[in-house]
Amino acid sequence: MNTSYSQSALRHNQILIWLCVLSFFSVLNEMVLNVSLPDIANDFNKMPASVNWVNTAFMLTFSIGTALYGKLSDQLGIKNLLLFGIIVNGFGSIIGFVGHSFFPILILGRFIQGSGAAAFPALVMVVVARYVPKENRGKAFGLIGSLVAMGEGVGPAIGGVIAHYIHWSYLLLIPVATMITVPFLIKLLKKEERRRGRFDMAGILLMSVGIVFFMLFTTSFHISFLLISILTFLSFVKHIRRAQEPFIDPALGKNVLFVVGVLCGGLIFGTAAGFVSMVPYMMKDVHHFNTAAIGSGIMFPGTMSVIMFGYIGGVLVDRKGSLYVLTIGIALMASSFLIAAFFINATPWLMTFIFVFVFGGLSFTKTAISTIVSSSLKEKEAGAGMSLLSFTSFLSEGTGMAITGGLLSIRLLDRRLLPIDVDHSAYLYSNLLLLFAGMIVISWLVTLNVYHRSRRHD
């Protein structure tokens, strides 16, 4: 009996180890190339609107794939899907590295990477729930969460050092390391029976086409792309109202607090992602920093601060409530953006502190939005609702990067708007920071208003 128990515990620990590896590298893959975007722009002689697709392409398939894997897991089995995702992620990495000198191949590689890496957040938590005993799940989730935060933290530093001293293309090979988990997971995970079920492929296609054309519009600002996107989304809404098992449950649209929480949360997360994608360009143009200094000196302290702020935010939500934490998070982000906008020509190390408080505020905001959205759902809606929040969050990050790249390229904001004495090269970035502050404050006000109204009706 003891021998059987010890073997079972050993198996659970081994599974957890390999899940931690997957979780760490999936987040690392999101962050590691961001700091190298200006270098990629120089190599290909392209504007940020095009170059930001290096990250947008990954986030696009990553967000859609996260929802897809979650829907397919009951039908095809977690083991098969997780192994498939690992292999596809590694395959995309190799394609991107081998063809990195051809921009379309690089983007294709990132598309493939994202479609494979999406399996990790979608399935890892399900594997923990199925294989790790209840009494150890809290520790397992905590360990995975810590490694995810660490991946976010060290990503810019690793990316900056490798890009500066070797070449940014080698960053594409980092996800190949997840391939070492394949033989172990094949042995450790049980084979599952396939279940019959319907899958809303038409809904997936309509939604994906609408998203892609909207992303193209944010890059080129051609009205035709926007019109196609709107028409496709209208067709998608019509479809999910008629489908028997729609990809997104239209009943969730009747929950006003849920809809506003998801949309405003997405706007905040997208704004933060846009800021992160802008910083490397700004530090190159305004302060002439090299890639290693941007990754290690500017971005690394901020991304690592997520670990501390995440814990504090969780404690404050329980003690003070989600609106209190959301307000603090918005205040931290908005004030940081405003300080950076007005003092953009000051010492470049000011941006290090700005990054810390932006990521701290973002961590607070994510905790609060998750709590608000989850509390607005009935028990039977919780799974679909929280999955949709996760999907929207990832998608918003990709959209924020695309829109920021477009604004950096068309130079619409490249003029003096604030009464400050800065170099002409800083106008664009200062105005973007002002725009970021305005966007998140508007999101906060809308969420606050709808939250209080919903509570009065209750």
Tab-separated table of C-alpha atoms in Angstrom:
chain	number	residue	atom	x	y	z
A	1	MET	CA	0.000	0.000	0.000
A	2	ASN	CA	2.786	2.412	0.928
A	3	THR	CA	4.732	1.391	-2.164
A	4	SER	CA	1.693	2.046	-4.377
A	5	TYR	CA	1.130	5.434	-2.741
A	6	SER	CA	4.786	6.457	-3.102
A	7	GLN	CA	4.805	5.484	-6.790
A	8	SER	CA	1.640	7.484	-7.366
A	9	ALA	CA	3.106	10.508	-5.558
A	10	LEU	CA	6.322	10.199	-7.580
A	11	ARG	CA	4.309	10.157	-10.792
A	12	HIS	CA	2.339	13.239	-9.754
A	13	ASN	CA	5.563	15.099	-8.906
A	14	GLN	CA	7.143	14.162	-12.227
A	15	ILE	CA	4.085	15.375	-14.131
A	16	LEU	CA	4.162	18.633	-12.171
A	17	ILE	CA	7.846	19.192	-12.993
A	18	TRP	CA	7.242	18.904	-16.740
A	19	LEU	CA	4.125	21.075	-16.540
A	20	CYS	CA	6.237	23.749	-14.846
A	21	VAL	CA	8.721	23.585	-17.726
A	22	LEU	CA	5.908	24.077	-20.246
A	23	SER	CA	4.358	26.961	-18.310
A	24	PHE	CA	7.659	28.789	-17.910
A	25	PHE	CA	8.640	28.570	-21.571
A	26	SER	CA	5.164	29.441	-22.876
A	27	VAL	CA	5.232	32.809	-21.100
A	28	LEU	CA	8.906	33.336	-21.875
A	29	ASN	CA	8.034	32.969	-25.563
A	30	GLU	CA	5.504	35.807	-25.247
A	31	MET	CA	7.950	38.268	-23.701
A	32	VAL	CA	11.371	37.410	-25.075
A	33	LEU	CA	11.124	39.008	-28.545
A	34	ASN	CA	9.455	42.251	-27.473
A	35	VAL	CA	12.681	43.993	-26.540
A	36	SER	CA	14.174	43.126	-29.970
A	37	LEU	CA	11.474	44.756	-32.091
A	38	PRO	CA	13.598	47.845	-32.961
A	39	ASP	CA	16.480	45.567	-34.031
A	40	ILE	CA	14.126	43.554	-36.248
A	41	ALA	CA	12.777	46.816	-37.706
A	42	ASN	CA	16.319	47.886	-38.588
A	43	ASP	CA	17.224	44.527	-40.128
A	44	PHE	CA	14.188	44.516	-42.406
A	45	ASN	CA	13.955	48.294	-42.829
A	46	LYS	CA	10.284	48.182	-41.836
A	47	MET	CA	7.990	50.402	-39.792
A	48	PRO	CA	6.692	49.360	-36.334
A	49	ALA	CA	3.242	48.663	-37.827
A	50	SER	CA	4.733	45.732	-39.744
A	51	VAL	CA	7.374	44.646	-37.231
A	52	ASN	CA	4.933	44.475	-34.306
A	53	TRP	CA	3.276	41.607	-36.171
A	54	VAL	CA	6.168	39.488	-34.889
A	55	ASN	CA	4.371	39.601	-31.532
A	56	THR	CA	0.832	40.171	-32.810
A	57	ALA	CA	0.981	37.026	-34.983
A	58	PHE	CA	1.938	34.960	-31.944
A	59	MET	CA	-0.746	36.483	-29.712
A	60	LEU	CA	-3.429	36.128	-32.394
A	61	THR	CA	-3.105	32.363	-32.790
A	62	PHE	CA	-2.261	32.023	-29.091
A	63	SER	CA	-5.563	33.621	-28.020
A	64	ILE	CA	-7.725	31.754	-30.533
A	65	GLY	CA	-5.864	28.519	-29.849
A	66	THR	CA	-6.383	28.819	-26.098
A	67	ALA	CA	-10.141	28.781	-26.644
A	68	LEU	CA	-9.899	25.995	-29.221
A	69	TYR	CA	-7.836	23.622	-27.084
A	70	GLY	CA	-10.185	24.115	-24.162
A	71	LYS	CA	-13.196	23.210	-26.320
A	72	LEU	CA	-11.476	20.199	-27.901
A	73	SER	CA	-10.010	18.702	-24.725
A	74	ASP	CA	-13.140	16.741	-23.831
A	75	GLN	CA	-13.436	15.280	-27.329
A	76	LEU	CA	-9.829	14.507	-28.282
A	77	GLY	CA	-8.210	14.044	-24.876
A	78	ILE	CA	-5.778	16.248	-23.004
A	79	LYS	CA	-2.728	14.073	-23.623
A	80	ASN	CA	-3.048	14.116	-27.419
A	81	LEU	CA	-3.699	17.855	-27.570
A	82	LEU	CA	-0.889	18.770	-25.179
A	83	LEU	CA	1.663	16.700	-27.091
A	84	PHE	CA	0.377	18.135	-30.369
A	85	GLY	CA	0.809	21.678	-29.014
A	86	ILE	CA	4.381	21.016	-27.866
A	87	ILE	CA	5.403	19.601	-31.239
A	88	VAL	CA	3.716	22.388	-33.225
A	89	ASN	CA	5.324	25.034	-30.998
A	90	GLY	CA	8.772	23.538	-31.590
A	91	PHE	CA	8.113	23.178	-35.325
A	92	GLY	CA	7.135	26.849	-35.566
A	93	SER	CA	10.303	27.839	-33.703
A	94	ILE	CA	12.501	25.988	-36.175
A	95	ILE	CA	10.652	27.448	-39.182
A	96	GLY	CA	11.013	30.956	-37.784
A	97	PHE	CA	14.725	30.520	-37.046
A	98	VAL	CA	15.645	28.920	-40.375
A	99	GLY	CA	13.673	31.504	-42.349
A	100	HIS	CA	14.301	34.519	-40.107
A	101	SER	CA	15.908	36.523	-42.939
A	102	PHE	CA	12.598	36.424	-44.861
A	103	PHE	CA	9.977	38.500	-43.064
A	104	PRO	CA	6.909	36.507	-44.262
A	105	ILE	CA	8.551	33.251	-43.084
A	106	LEU	CA	9.356	34.850	-39.730
A	107	ILE	CA	5.709	35.863	-39.294
A	108	LEU	CA	4.557	32.395	-40.393
A	109	GLY	CA	6.847	30.836	-37.789
A	110	ARG	CA	5.344	33.054	-35.086
A	111	PHE	CA	1.823	32.128	-36.194
A	112	ILE	CA	2.699	28.444	-35.860
A	113	GLN	CA	4.456	28.994	-32.529
A	114	GLY	CA	1.372	30.676	-31.094
A	115	SER	CA	-0.970	27.931	-32.291
A	116	GLY	CA	1.150	25.346	-30.478
A	117	ALA	CA	1.946	27.329	-27.328
A	118	ALA	CA	-1.780	27.985	-26.814
A	119	ALA	CA	-2.128	24.406	-25.579
A	120	PHE	CA	-0.089	25.165	-22.452
A	121	PRO	CA	-2.335	27.648	-20.582
A	122	ALA	CA	-5.455	25.919	-21.891
A	123	LEU	CA	-4.524	22.422	-20.727
A	124	VAL	CA	-1.865	22.588	-18.014
A	125	MET	CA	-4.338	23.573	-15.293
A	126	VAL	CA	-6.704	20.798	-16.385
A	127	VAL	CA	-3.872	18.256	-16.105
A	128	VAL	CA	-3.142	19.481	-12.563
A	129	ALA	CA	-6.815	19.130	-11.653
A	130	ARG	CA	-6.918	15.551	-12.984
A	131	TYR	CA	-3.562	14.174	-11.839
A	132	VAL	CA	-2.594	16.041	-8.667
A	133	PRO	CA	-4.430	15.104	-5.420
A	134	LYS	CA	-6.748	17.770	-3.965
A	135	GLU	CA	-4.591	18.299	-0.901
A	136	ASN	CA	-1.606	19.242	-3.132
A	137	ARG	CA	-3.351	21.249	-5.854
A	138	GLY	CA	-2.984	24.603	-4.123
A	139	LYS	CA	0.783	24.183	-3.970
A	140	ALA	CA	0.841	22.971	-7.588
A	141	PHE	CA	-1.137	25.952	-8.878
A	142	GLY	CA	0.997	28.290	-6.797
A	143	LEU	CA	4.226	26.808	-8.141
A	144	ILE	CA	3.053	27.052	-11.744
A	145	GLY	CA	1.837	30.616	-11.164
A	146	SER	CA	5.217	31.599	-9.735
A	147	LEU	CA	7.063	30.137	-12.709
A	148	VAL	CA	4.717	31.918	-15.110
A	149	ALA	CA	5.484	35.194	-13.334
A	150	MET	CA	9.200	34.385	-13.446
A	151	GLY	CA	8.962	33.714	-17.192
A	152	GLU	CA	7.337	37.103	-17.677
A	153	GLY	CA	10.049	38.674	-15.560
A	154	VAL	CA	13.213	37.208	-17.044
A	155	GLY	CA	11.925	37.250	-20.642
A	156	PRO	CA	13.011	40.815	-21.494
A	157	ALA	CA	16.392	40.382	-19.784
A	158	ILE	CA	17.176	37.123	-21.607
A	159	GLY	CA	15.863	38.555	-24.865
A	160	GLY	CA	17.927	41.711	-24.551
A	161	VAL	CA	21.201	39.952	-23.757
A	162	ILE	CA	20.896	37.340	-26.526
A	163	ALA	CA	19.749	39.893	-29.112
A	164	HIS	CA	22.553	42.327	-28.268
A	165	TYR	CA	25.468	39.909	-27.935
A	166	ILE	CA	24.428	37.166	-30.393
A	167	HIS	CA	21.395	37.841	-32.617
A	168	TRP	CA	17.652	38.187	-32.070
A	169	SER	CA	16.927	35.193	-34.352
A	170	TYR	CA	18.289	32.791	-31.713
A	171	LEU	CA	15.432	33.801	-29.429
A	172	LEU	CA	13.132	31.878	-31.758
A	173	LEU	CA	14.829	28.625	-30.736
A	174	ILE	CA	14.076	28.958	-27.014
A	175	PRO	CA	10.676	27.174	-27.215
A	176	VAL	CA	12.389	24.115	-28.740
A	177	ALA	CA	13.456	23.334	-25.157
A	178	THR	CA	9.861	22.245	-24.420
A	179	MET	CA	10.399	19.263	-26.756
A	180	ILE	CA	12.322	17.508	-23.974
A	181	THR	CA	9.028	17.043	-22.135
A	182	VAL	CA	7.463	14.922	-24.911
A	183	PRO	CA	8.875	11.450	-24.062
A	184	PHE	CA	8.183	11.944	-20.357
A	185	LEU	CA	4.597	13.134	-20.843
A	186	ILE	CA	3.923	10.271	-23.257
A	187	LYS	CA	4.927	7.881	-20.479
A	188	LEU	CA	3.312	9.706	-17.541
A	189	LEU	CA	-0.062	10.854	-18.902
A	190	LYS	CA	-2.838	8.323	-19.321
A	191	LYS	CA	-4.371	7.558	-22.689
A	192	GLU	CA	-7.906	8.936	-22.845
A	193	GLU	CA	-10.878	7.775	-24.815
A	194	ARG	CA	-12.238	10.115	-27.437
A	195	ARG	CA	-15.719	11.424	-26.842
A	196	ARG	CA	-18.276	12.381	-29.403
A	197	GLY	CA	-19.416	15.942	-29.562
A	198	ARG	CA	-20.143	18.827	-31.869
A	199	PHE	CA	-17.613	21.509	-32.560
A	200	ASP	CA	-18.590	24.933	-33.883
A	201	MET	CA	-16.040	25.188	-36.695
A	202	ALA	CA	-18.116	27.780	-38.578
A	203	GLY	CA	-18.124	30.006	-35.494
A	204	ILE	CA	-14.361	29.653	-35.067
A	205	LEU	CA	-13.713	30.558	-38.716
A	206	LEU	CA	-16.014	33.592	-38.688
A	207	MET	CA	-14.511	34.902	-35.470
A	208	SER	CA	-10.933	34.305	-36.658
A	209	VAL	CA	-11.504	36.059	-39.996
A	210	GLY	CA	-13.082	39.026	-38.222
A	211	ILE	CA	-10.143	39.295	-35.828
A	212	VAL	CA	-7.497	39.002	-38.564
A	213	PHE	CA	-9.075	41.731	-40.716
A	214	PHE	CA	-9.429	44.023	-37.716
A	215	MET	CA	-5.744	43.486	-36.938
A	216	LEU	CA	-4.895	44.292	-40.572
A	217	PHE	CA	-6.911	47.498	-40.273
A	218	THR	CA	-4.942	48.568	-37.182
A	219	THR	CA	-1.736	48.056	-39.179
A	220	SER	CA	-2.657	49.733	-42.475
A	221	PHE	CA	-5.798	51.721	-41.557
A	222	HIS	CA	-7.523	50.699	-44.813
A	223	ILE	CA	-11.280	51.137	-44.370
A	224	SER	CA	-11.982	48.042	-46.504
A	225	PHE	CA	-10.349	45.831	-43.841
A	226	LEU	CA	-12.507	47.395	-41.134
A	227	LEU	CA	-15.701	46.900	-43.164
A	228	ILE	CA	-14.881	43.225	-43.780
A	229	SER	CA	-14.161	42.784	-40.073
A	230	ILE	CA	-17.478	44.371	-39.031
A	231	LEU	CA	-19.499	42.322	-41.532
A	232	THR	CA	-17.772	39.126	-40.411
A	233	PHE	CA	-18.430	39.832	-36.732
A	234	LEU	CA	-22.103	40.556	-37.484
A	235	SER	CA	-22.278	37.194	-39.264
A	236	PHE	CA	-20.597	35.592	-36.246
A	237	VAL	CA	-23.164	37.056	-33.835
A	238	LYS	CA	-25.993	35.860	-36.078
A	239	HIS	CA	-24.424	32.403	-36.277
A	240	ILE	CA	-23.948	31.834	-32.517
A	241	ARG	CA	-27.581	32.785	-31.904
A	242	ARG	CA	-28.701	29.956	-34.175
A	243	ALA	CA	-26.060	27.291	-33.502
A	244	GLN	CA	-26.953	24.437	-31.134
A	245	GLU	CA	-23.537	24.398	-29.457
A	246	PRO	CA	-21.997	27.799	-30.298
A	247	PHE	CA	-18.328	28.562	-29.765
A	248	ILE	CA	-19.351	31.460	-27.494
A	249	ASP	CA	-22.569	31.258	-25.493
A	250	PRO	CA	-24.729	34.244	-26.575
A	251	ALA	CA	-26.519	34.139	-23.203
A	252	LEU	CA	-23.404	35.687	-21.648
A	253	GLY	CA	-24.119	38.827	-23.666
A	254	LYS	CA	-27.184	39.493	-21.509
A	255	ASN	CA	-24.983	39.860	-18.418
A	256	VAL	CA	-24.052	43.552	-18.645
A	257	LEU	CA	-21.491	43.520	-15.818
A	258	PHE	CA	-19.771	40.487	-17.357
A	259	VAL	CA	-19.632	42.098	-20.826
A	260	VAL	CA	-18.326	45.419	-19.496
A	261	GLY	CA	-15.792	43.672	-17.243
A	262	VAL	CA	-14.444	41.631	-20.150
A	263	LEU	CA	-14.343	44.547	-22.612
A	264	CYS	CA	-12.910	47.136	-20.216
A	265	GLY	CA	-10.457	44.589	-18.834
A	266	GLY	CA	-9.400	43.816	-22.390
A	267	LEU	CA	-8.939	47.532	-23.087
A	268	ILE	CA	-6.703	47.904	-20.030
A	269	PHE	CA	-4.649	44.791	-20.828
A	270	GLY	CA	-4.313	45.851	-24.472
A	271	THR	CA	-3.141	49.307	-23.433
A	272	ALA	CA	-0.512	47.800	-21.139
A	273	ALA	CA	0.682	45.490	-23.933
A	274	GLY	CA	0.882	48.457	-26.294
A	275	PHE	CA	3.000	50.321	-23.736
A	276	VAL	CA	5.362	47.355	-23.358
A	277	SER	CA	5.774	47.093	-27.148
A	278	MET	CA	6.424	50.859	-27.401
A	279	VAL	CA	9.133	51.101	-24.734
A	280	PRO	CA	11.996	49.491	-26.752
A	281	TYR	CA	11.386	51.932	-29.643
A	282	MET	CA	11.212	54.866	-27.233
A	283	MET	CA	14.399	53.934	-25.372
A	284	LYS	CA	16.245	53.559	-28.701
A	285	ASP	CA	14.981	56.818	-30.239
A	286	VAL	CA	14.940	59.105	-27.194
A	287	HIS	CA	17.702	57.729	-24.949
A	288	HIS	CA	19.774	55.666	-27.444
A	289	PHE	CA	19.883	52.571	-25.228
A	290	ASN	CA	21.108	49.251	-26.603
A	291	THR	CA	18.913	46.152	-26.550
A	292	ALA	CA	20.635	44.502	-23.569
A	293	ALA	CA	20.267	47.648	-21.429
A	294	ILE	CA	16.579	47.969	-22.328
A	295	GLY	CA	15.837	44.357	-21.431
A	296	SER	CA	17.882	44.116	-18.243
A	297	GLY	CA	17.920	47.669	-16.912
A	298	ILE	CA	14.523	49.055	-17.951
A	299	MET	CA	12.071	46.165	-18.330
A	300	PHE	CA	13.386	43.415	-16.053
A	301	PRO	CA	12.692	45.079	-12.644
A	302	GLY	CA	9.131	45.902	-13.684
A	303	THR	CA	8.264	42.470	-14.990
A	304	MET	CA	9.685	40.823	-11.868
A	305	SER	CA	7.616	43.116	-9.641
A	306	VAL	CA	4.501	41.256	-10.851
A	307	ILE	CA	5.257	38.474	-8.359
A	308	MET	CA	5.118	40.820	-5.358
A	309	PHE	CA	2.201	42.935	-6.572
A	310	GLY	CA	0.204	39.839	-7.528
A	311	TYR	CA	0.333	38.551	-3.965
A	312	ILE	CA	-0.505	41.964	-2.456
A	313	GLY	CA	-3.407	42.396	-4.891
A	314	GLY	CA	-4.888	39.037	-3.936
A	315	VAL	CA	-4.751	39.880	-0.226
A	316	LEU	CA	-6.307	43.327	-0.785
A	317	VAL	CA	-9.182	41.941	-2.872
A	318	ASP	CA	-10.164	39.662	0.002
A	319	ARG	CA	-9.892	42.443	2.583
A	320	LYS	CA	-11.003	45.599	0.743
A	321	GLY	CA	-12.928	44.371	-2.303
A	322	SER	CA	-12.280	44.261	-6.039
A	323	LEU	CA	-13.253	47.877	-6.804
A	324	TYR	CA	-10.755	49.156	-4.241
A	325	VAL	CA	-7.936	47.124	-5.830
A	326	LEU	CA	-9.044	48.082	-9.356
A	327	THR	CA	-8.936	51.774	-8.419
A	328	ILE	CA	-5.432	51.467	-6.951
A	329	GLY	CA	-4.264	49.580	-10.042
A	330	ILE	CA	-5.686	52.200	-12.407
A	331	ALA	CA	-4.177	55.000	-10.300
A	332	LEU	CA	-0.740	53.387	-10.430
A	333	MET	CA	-0.885	52.871	-14.200
A	334	ALA	CA	-2.411	56.241	-15.109
A	335	SER	CA	-0.063	58.268	-12.883
A	336	SER	CA	2.924	56.330	-14.227
A	337	PHE	CA	1.923	57.046	-17.828
A	338	LEU	CA	1.392	60.750	-17.048
A	339	ILE	CA	4.732	61.107	-15.234
A	340	ALA	CA	6.502	59.400	-18.137
A	341	ALA	CA	4.683	61.666	-20.644
A	342	PHE	CA	5.699	64.897	-18.882
A	343	PHE	CA	9.251	63.824	-17.979
A	344	ILE	CA	10.125	61.732	-21.021
A	345	ASN	CA	13.441	63.561	-21.514
A	346	ALA	CA	14.503	63.068	-17.901
A	347	THR	CA	16.973	60.411	-16.829
A	348	PRO	CA	16.246	57.159	-18.699
A	349	TRP	CA	16.294	55.260	-15.411
A	350	LEU	CA	13.027	56.984	-14.517
A	351	MET	CA	11.456	54.538	-16.963
A	352	THR	CA	12.670	51.663	-14.770
A	353	PHE	CA	10.487	52.909	-11.909
A	354	ILE	CA	7.645	53.655	-14.336
A	355	PHE	CA	7.786	50.060	-15.523
A	356	VAL	CA	7.636	48.754	-11.944
A	357	PHE	CA	4.476	50.729	-11.136
A	358	VAL	CA	2.811	50.043	-14.502
A	359	PHE	CA	3.253	46.301	-14.022
A	360	GLY	CA	2.250	46.598	-10.384
A	361	GLY	CA	-0.939	48.403	-11.373
A	362	LEU	CA	-1.559	45.869	-14.139
A	363	SER	CA	-1.203	43.017	-11.649
A	364	PHE	CA	-3.754	44.680	-9.338
A	365	THR	CA	-6.089	45.298	-12.268
A	366	LYS	CA	-5.955	41.708	-13.514
A	367	THR	CA	-6.783	40.385	-10.054
A	368	ALA	CA	-9.688	42.818	-9.662
A	369	ILE	CA	-11.135	42.254	-13.149
A	370	SER	CA	-10.983	38.462	-12.691
A	371	THR	CA	-12.838	38.812	-9.387
A	372	ILE	CA	-15.482	41.175	-10.806
A	373	VAL	CA	-16.127	38.986	-13.839
A	374	SER	CA	-16.258	35.736	-11.849
A	375	SER	CA	-18.642	37.239	-9.291
A	376	SER	CA	-21.025	38.294	-12.086
A	377	LEU	CA	-21.419	34.706	-13.324
A	378	LYS	CA	-23.729	31.958	-12.189
A	379	GLU	CA	-22.137	28.648	-11.258
A	380	LYS	CA	-23.105	26.976	-14.549
A	381	GLU	CA	-21.667	29.934	-16.514
A	382	ALA	CA	-18.331	30.074	-14.682
A	383	GLY	CA	-16.335	27.794	-16.995
A	384	ALA	CA	-17.441	29.393	-20.268
A	385	GLY	CA	-17.295	32.912	-18.819
A	386	MET	CA	-13.777	32.710	-17.386
A	387	SER	CA	-12.516	30.998	-20.559
A	388	LEU	CA	-13.913	33.909	-22.560
A	389	LEU	CA	-12.169	36.379	-20.229
A	390	SER	CA	-8.863	34.571	-20.747
A	391	PHE	CA	-9.373	34.507	-24.514
A	392	THR	CA	-10.258	38.221	-24.608
A	393	SER	CA	-7.241	39.116	-22.473
A	394	PHE	CA	-4.759	37.377	-24.773
A	395	LEU	CA	-6.472	38.774	-27.872
A	396	SER	CA	-6.486	42.301	-26.428
A	397	GLU	CA	-2.750	42.127	-25.829
A	398	GLY	CA	-2.134	41.254	-29.472
A	399	THR	CA	-4.522	43.997	-30.597
A	400	GLY	CA	-2.826	46.551	-28.353
A	401	MET	CA	0.555	45.730	-29.887
A	402	ALA	CA	-0.860	46.016	-33.414
A	403	ILE	CA	-2.580	49.360	-32.775
A	404	THR	CA	0.509	50.811	-31.074
A	405	GLY	CA	2.648	49.712	-34.005
A	406	GLY	CA	0.230	51.423	-36.377
A	407	LEU	CA	0.268	54.665	-34.378
A	408	LEU	CA	4.073	54.619	-34.250
A	409	SER	CA	4.192	54.225	-38.029
A	410	ILE	CA	1.673	56.764	-39.316
A	411	ARG	CA	3.071	59.490	-37.037
A	412	LEU	CA	-0.425	60.873	-36.418
A	413	LEU	CA	0.633	61.900	-32.912
A	414	ASP	CA	4.083	63.156	-33.900
A	415	ARG	CA	3.478	66.765	-32.874
A	416	ARG	CA	3.695	68.891	-29.740
A	417	LEU	CA	0.506	68.562	-27.686
A	418	LEU	CA	1.779	68.910	-24.117
A	419	PRO	CA	3.296	72.164	-22.739
A	420	ILE	CA	6.663	70.544	-22.082
A	421	ASP	CA	10.158	71.157	-23.418
A	422	VAL	CA	11.219	67.944	-25.141
A	423	ASP	CA	13.084	66.989	-28.295
A	424	HIS	CA	11.006	66.457	-31.430
A	425	SER	CA	11.822	62.720	-31.333
A	426	ALA	CA	9.959	62.468	-28.017
A	427	TYR	CA	6.653	64.066	-29.094
A	428	LEU	CA	5.193	60.846	-30.462
A	429	TYR	CA	5.991	58.776	-27.370
A	430	SER	CA	4.853	61.474	-24.937
A	431	ASN	CA	1.499	61.762	-26.701
A	432	LEU	CA	1.050	57.991	-26.802
A	433	LEU	CA	1.636	57.828	-23.048
A	434	LEU	CA	-1.033	60.491	-22.590
A	435	LEU	CA	-3.399	58.418	-24.738
A	436	PHE	CA	-2.642	55.286	-22.691
A	437	ALA	CA	-3.519	57.113	-19.454
A	438	GLY	CA	-6.804	58.325	-20.920
A	439	MET	CA	-7.801	54.879	-22.166
A	440	ILE	CA	-7.418	53.109	-18.850
A	441	VAL	CA	-9.134	55.894	-16.875
A	442	ILE	CA	-12.144	55.726	-19.226
A	443	SER	CA	-12.231	51.931	-18.813
A	444	TRP	CA	-12.179	52.324	-15.029
A	445	LEU	CA	-15.011	54.883	-15.032
A	446	VAL	CA	-17.219	52.688	-17.235
A	447	THR	CA	-16.579	49.605	-15.086
A	448	LEU	CA	-17.229	51.556	-11.894
A	449	ASN	CA	-20.516	52.940	-13.210
A	450	VAL	CA	-21.842	49.589	-14.453
A	451	TYR	CA	-20.732	47.795	-11.273
A	452	HIS	CA	-22.646	50.184	-9.014
A	453	ARG	CA	-25.740	50.026	-11.237
A	454	SER	CA	-25.744	46.222	-11.211
A	455	ARG	CA	-25.478	46.198	-7.421
A	456	ARG	CA	-28.477	48.542	-7.097
A	457	HIS	CA	-30.582	46.177	-9.231
A	458	ASP	CA	-29.500	43.224	-7.098
